[in-house]
mmCIF file with all atom_site columns, C-alpha atoms in Angstrom:
data_model
loop_
_atom_site.group_PDB
_atom_site.id
_atom_site.type_symbol
_atom_site.label_atom_id
_atom_site.label_alt_id
_atom_site.label_comp_id
_atom_site.label_asym_id
_atom_site.label_entity_id
_atom_site.label_seq_id
_atom_site.pdbx_PDB_ins_code
_atom_site.Cartn_x
_atom_site.Cartn_y
_atom_site.Cartn_z
_atom_site.occupancy
_atom_site.B_iso_or_equiv
_atom_site.pdbx_formal_charge
_atom_site.auth_seq_id
_atom_site.auth_comp_id
_atom_site.auth_asym_id
_atom_site.auth_atom_id
_atom_site.pdbx_PDB_model_num
ATOM 1  C CA . MET P 1 1  ? -91.143 43.591 -22.082 1.00 66.00 ? 1  MET P CA 1
ATOM 2  C CA . ALA P 1 2  ? -90.168 42.940 -18.474 1.00 72.00 ? 2  ALA P CA 1
ATOM 3  C CA . ARG P 1 3  ? -87.194 40.266 -17.739 1.00 75.00 ? 3  ARG P CA 1
ATOM 4  C CA . ARG P 1 4  ? -88.803 37.145 -15.841 1.00 71.00 ? 4  ARG P CA 1
ATOM 5  C CA . ALA P 1 5  ? -86.285 36.324 -12.856 1.00 71.00 ? 5  ALA P CA 1
ATOM 6  C CA . ARG P 1 6  ? -84.126 33.095 -12.859 1.00 68.00 ? 6  ARG P CA 1
ATOM 7  C CA . ARG P 1 7  ? -84.861 30.652 -10.333 1.00 70.00 ? 7  ARG P CA 1
ATOM 8  C CA . GLU P 1 8  ? -82.569 28.564 -8.581  1.00 68.00 ? 8  GLU P CA 1
ATOM 9  C CA . ASP P 1 9  ? -83.358 24.948 -10.656 1.00 68.00 ? 9  ASP P CA 1
ATOM 10 C CA . GLU P 1 10 ? -82.937 26.843 -13.916 1.00 68.00 ? 10 GLU P CA 1
ATOM 11 C CA . ARG P 1 11 ? -79.172 27.893 -13.619 1.00 67.00 ? 11 ARG P CA 1
ATOM 12 C CA . PRO P 1 12 ? -77.271 27.239 -17.098 1.00 69.00 ? 12 PRO P CA 1
ATOM 13 C CA . ALA P 1 13 ? -75.263 24.041 -16.809 1.00 72.00 ? 13 ALA P CA 1
ATOM 14 C CA . ARG P 1 14 ? -71.204 24.598 -15.898 1.00 73.00 ? 14 ARG P CA 1
ATOM 15 C CA . LYS P 1 15 ? -69.218 24.424 -19.041 1.00 78.00 ? 15 LYS P CA 1
ATOM 16 C CA . LYS P 1 16 ? -67.005 21.319 -19.329 1.00 83.00 ? 16 LYS P CA 1
ATOM 17 C CA . ASN P 1 17 ? -63.308 21.977 -18.727 1.00 85.00 ? 17 ASN P CA 1
ATOM 18 C CA . GLN P 1 18 ? -61.848 20.997 -22.170 1.00 84.00 ? 18 GLN P CA 1
ATOM 19 C CA . LEU P 1 19 ? -58.610 20.046 -21.490 1.00 85.00 ? 19 LEU P CA 1
ATOM 20 C CA . VAL P 1 20 ? -59.917 17.335 -18.914 1.00 83.00 ? 20 VAL P CA 1
ATOM 21 C CA . ALA P 1 21 ? -62.183 16.010 -21.372 1.00 83.00 ? 21 ALA P CA 1
ATOM 22 C CA . LEU P 1 22 ? -59.435 15.684 -23.978 1.00 81.00 ? 22 LEU P CA 1
ATOM 23 C CA . GLY P 1 23 ? -57.478 13.772 -21.070 1.00 81.00 ? 23 GLY P CA 1
ATOM 24 C CA . VAL P 1 24 ? -54.948 16.680 -20.506 1.00 81.00 ? 24 VAL P CA 1
ATOM 25 C CA . ARG P 1 25 ? -53.001 16.329 -17.308 1.00 79.00 ? 25 ARG P CA 1
ATOM 26 C CA . VAL P 1 26 ? -51.952 20.093 -16.207 1.00 77.00 ? 26 VAL P CA 1
ATOM 27 C CA . ASP P 1 27 ? -50.228 20.940 -13.256 1.00 77.00 ? 27 ASP P CA 1
ATOM 28 C CA . GLY P 1 28 ? -47.822 22.635 -11.573 1.00 72.00 ? 28 GLY P CA 1
ATOM 29 C CA . ARG P 1 29 ? -44.782 20.744 -12.898 1.00 78.00 ? 29 ARG P CA 1
ATOM 30 C CA . ASN P 1 30 ? -46.573 19.438 -16.239 1.00 79.00 ? 30 ASN P CA 1
ATOM 31 C CA . PRO P 1 31 ? -47.819 22.792 -18.332 1.00 82.00 ? 31 PRO P CA 1
ATOM 32 C CA . VAL P 1 32 ? -49.438 22.745 -21.690 1.00 88.00 ? 32 VAL P CA 1
ATOM 33 C CA . ASP P 1 33 ? -46.927 22.223 -24.208 1.00 90.00 ? 33 ASP P CA 1
ATOM 34 C CA . TYR P 1 34 ? -46.913 24.698 -26.807 1.00 93.00 ? 34 TYR P CA 1
ATOM 35 C CA . LYS P 1 35 ? -45.527 22.043 -29.513 1.00 94.00 ? 35 LYS P CA 1
ATOM 36 C CA . ASP P 1 36 ? -48.556 21.127 -29.206 1.00 92.00 ? 36 ASP P CA 1
ATOM 37 C CA . ILE P 1 37 ? -50.699 22.447 -32.151 1.00 94.00 ? 37 ILE P CA 1
ATOM 38 C CA . GLY P 1 38 ? -53.608 20.488 -32.346 1.00 93.00 ? 38 GLY P CA 1
ATOM 39 C CA . LEU P 1 39 ? -54.405 20.880 -28.818 1.00 92.00 ? 39 LEU P CA 1
ATOM 40 C CA . LEU P 1 40 ? -54.050 24.873 -28.879 1.00 94.00 ? 40 LEU P CA 1
ATOM 41 C CA . ARG P 1 41 ? -55.747 25.249 -31.923 1.00 94.00 ? 41 ARG P CA 1
ATOM 42 C CA . GLN P 1 42 ? -58.664 24.189 -30.315 1.00 92.00 ? 42 GLN P CA 1
ATOM 43 C CA . PHE P 1 43 ? -58.900 27.400 -27.828 1.00 93.00 ? 43 PHE P CA 1
ATOM 44 C CA . LEU P 1 44 ? -58.353 29.756 -30.692 1.00 94.00 ? 44 LEU P CA 1
ATOM 45 C CA . SER P 1 45 ? -61.934 31.464 -32.418 1.00 92.00 ? 45 SER P CA 1
ATOM 46 C CA . ASP P 1 46 ? -62.326 31.927 -36.276 1.00 91.00 ? 46 ASP P CA 1
ATOM 47 C CA . LYS P 1 47 ? -60.096 34.964 -36.130 1.00 90.00 ? 47 LYS P CA 1
ATOM 48 C CA . GLY P 1 48 ? -57.340 33.539 -34.753 1.00 90.00 ? 48 GLY P CA 1
ATOM 49 C CA . ARG P 1 49 ? -58.080 35.009 -30.665 1.00 94.00 ? 49 ARG P CA 1
ATOM 50 C CA . ILE P 1 50 ? -57.415 33.056 -27.319 1.00 94.00 ? 50 ILE P CA 1
ATOM 51 C CA . ARG P 1 51 ? -61.475 32.068 -26.305 1.00 93.00 ? 51 ARG P CA 1
ATOM 52 C CA . SER P 1 52 ? -62.128 33.090 -22.791 1.00 93.00 ? 52 SER P CA 1
ATOM 53 C CA . ARG P 1 53 ? -62.121 31.298 -20.017 1.00 92.00 ? 53 ARG P CA 1
ATOM 54 C CA . ARG P 1 54 ? -66.222 31.551 -19.906 1.00 91.00 ? 54 ARG P CA 1
ATOM 55 C CA . LEU P 1 55 ? -66.195 29.434 -23.269 1.00 90.00 ? 55 LEU P CA 1
ATOM 56 C CA . THR P 1 56 ? -63.777 26.793 -22.603 1.00 89.00 ? 56 THR P CA 1
ATOM 57 C CA . GLY P 1 57 ? -64.644 25.845 -19.108 1.00 90.00 ? 57 GLY P CA 1
ATOM 58 C CA . LEU P 1 58 ? -60.982 25.906 -17.853 1.00 91.00 ? 58 LEU P CA 1
ATOM 59 C CA . THR P 1 59 ? -59.943 26.946 -14.383 1.00 91.00 ? 59 THR P CA 1
ATOM 60 C CA . PRO P 1 60 ? -57.552 30.379 -14.138 1.00 92.00 ? 60 PRO P CA 1
ATOM 61 C CA . GLN P 1 61 ? -54.553 28.464 -13.841 1.00 91.00 ? 61 GLN P CA 1
ATOM 62 C CA . GLN P 1 62 ? -55.270 26.569 -17.285 1.00 91.00 ? 62 GLN P CA 1
ATOM 63 C CA . GLN P 1 63 ? -56.559 29.609 -18.831 1.00 94.00 ? 63 GLN P CA 1
ATOM 64 C CA . ARG P 1 64 ? -53.000 31.619 -17.707 1.00 93.00 ? 64 ARG P CA 1
ATOM 65 C CA . GLN P 1 65 ? -50.995 28.430 -19.093 1.00 92.00 ? 65 GLN P CA 1
ATOM 66 C CA . VAL P 1 66 ? -52.990 28.041 -22.703 1.00 94.00 ? 66 VAL P CA 1
ATOM 67 C CA . ALA P 1 67 ? -52.819 31.476 -22.849 1.00 95.00 ? 67 ALA P CA 1
ATOM 68 C CA . THR P 1 68 ? -48.753 31.259 -22.573 1.00 94.00 ? 68 THR P CA 1
ATOM 69 C CA . ALA P 1 69 ? -48.416 28.163 -24.664 1.00 95.00 ? 69 ALA P CA 1
ATOM 70 C CA . ILE P 1 70 ? -50.273 30.147 -27.722 1.00 96.00 ? 70 ILE P CA 1
ATOM 71 C CA . ARG P 1 71 ? -48.292 33.430 -27.321 1.00 95.00 ? 71 ARG P CA 1
ATOM 72 C CA . ASN P 1 72 ? -45.192 30.854 -27.114 1.00 96.00 ? 72 ASN P CA 1
ATOM 73 C CA . ALA P 1 73 ? -45.854 29.081 -30.157 1.00 96.00 ? 73 ALA P CA 1
ATOM 74 C CA . ARG P 1 74 ? -46.978 32.417 -31.949 1.00 95.00 ? 74 ARG P CA 1
ATOM 75 C CA . GLU P 1 75 ? -43.777 33.538 -31.534 1.00 95.00 ? 75 GLU P CA 1
ATOM 76 C CA . MET P 1 76 ? -42.060 30.118 -32.708 1.00 95.00 ? 76 MET P CA 1
ATOM 77 C CA . ALA P 1 77 ? -44.334 30.398 -35.979 1.00 94.00 ? 77 ALA P CA 1
ATOM 78 C CA . LEU P 1 78 ? -46.165 27.250 -35.346 1.00 94.00 ? 78 LEU P CA 1
ATOM 79 C CA . LEU P 1 79 ? -49.989 29.794 -34.971 1.00 92.00 ? 79 LEU P CA 1
ATOM 80 C CA . PRO P 1 80 ? -50.895 32.441 -36.969 1.00 89.00 ? 80 PRO P CA 1
ATOM 81 C CA . TYR P 1 81 ? -51.188 35.718 -35.309 1.00 87.00 ? 81 TYR P CA 1
ATOM 82 C CA . ASN P 1 82 ? -54.473 36.440 -36.816 1.00 78.00 ? 82 ASN P CA 1
ATOM 83 C CA . SER P 1 83 ? -56.093 34.686 -39.467 1.00 64.00 ? 83 SER P CA 1
ATOM 84 C CA . ARG P 1 84 ? -58.605 37.466 -40.752 1.00 61.00 ? 84 ARG P CA 1
#
């Protein structure tokens, strides 16, 4: 079966930035807080893996801050490394 070429008007909708939707203001002076477990859990999959930017809609800088905050929270035993 041949694939149909996408037209310009059929582009998939952009993902909404989850941090902006939640009202979290993130910039160079206000990084994501590793103690905010409720927020960080939204960026973890069911298996405990960090969700990609493609799924979360974050900017590269925000994705790095979220990933670093999750790693710090794991180190402090606030989040599990995985949940098999």
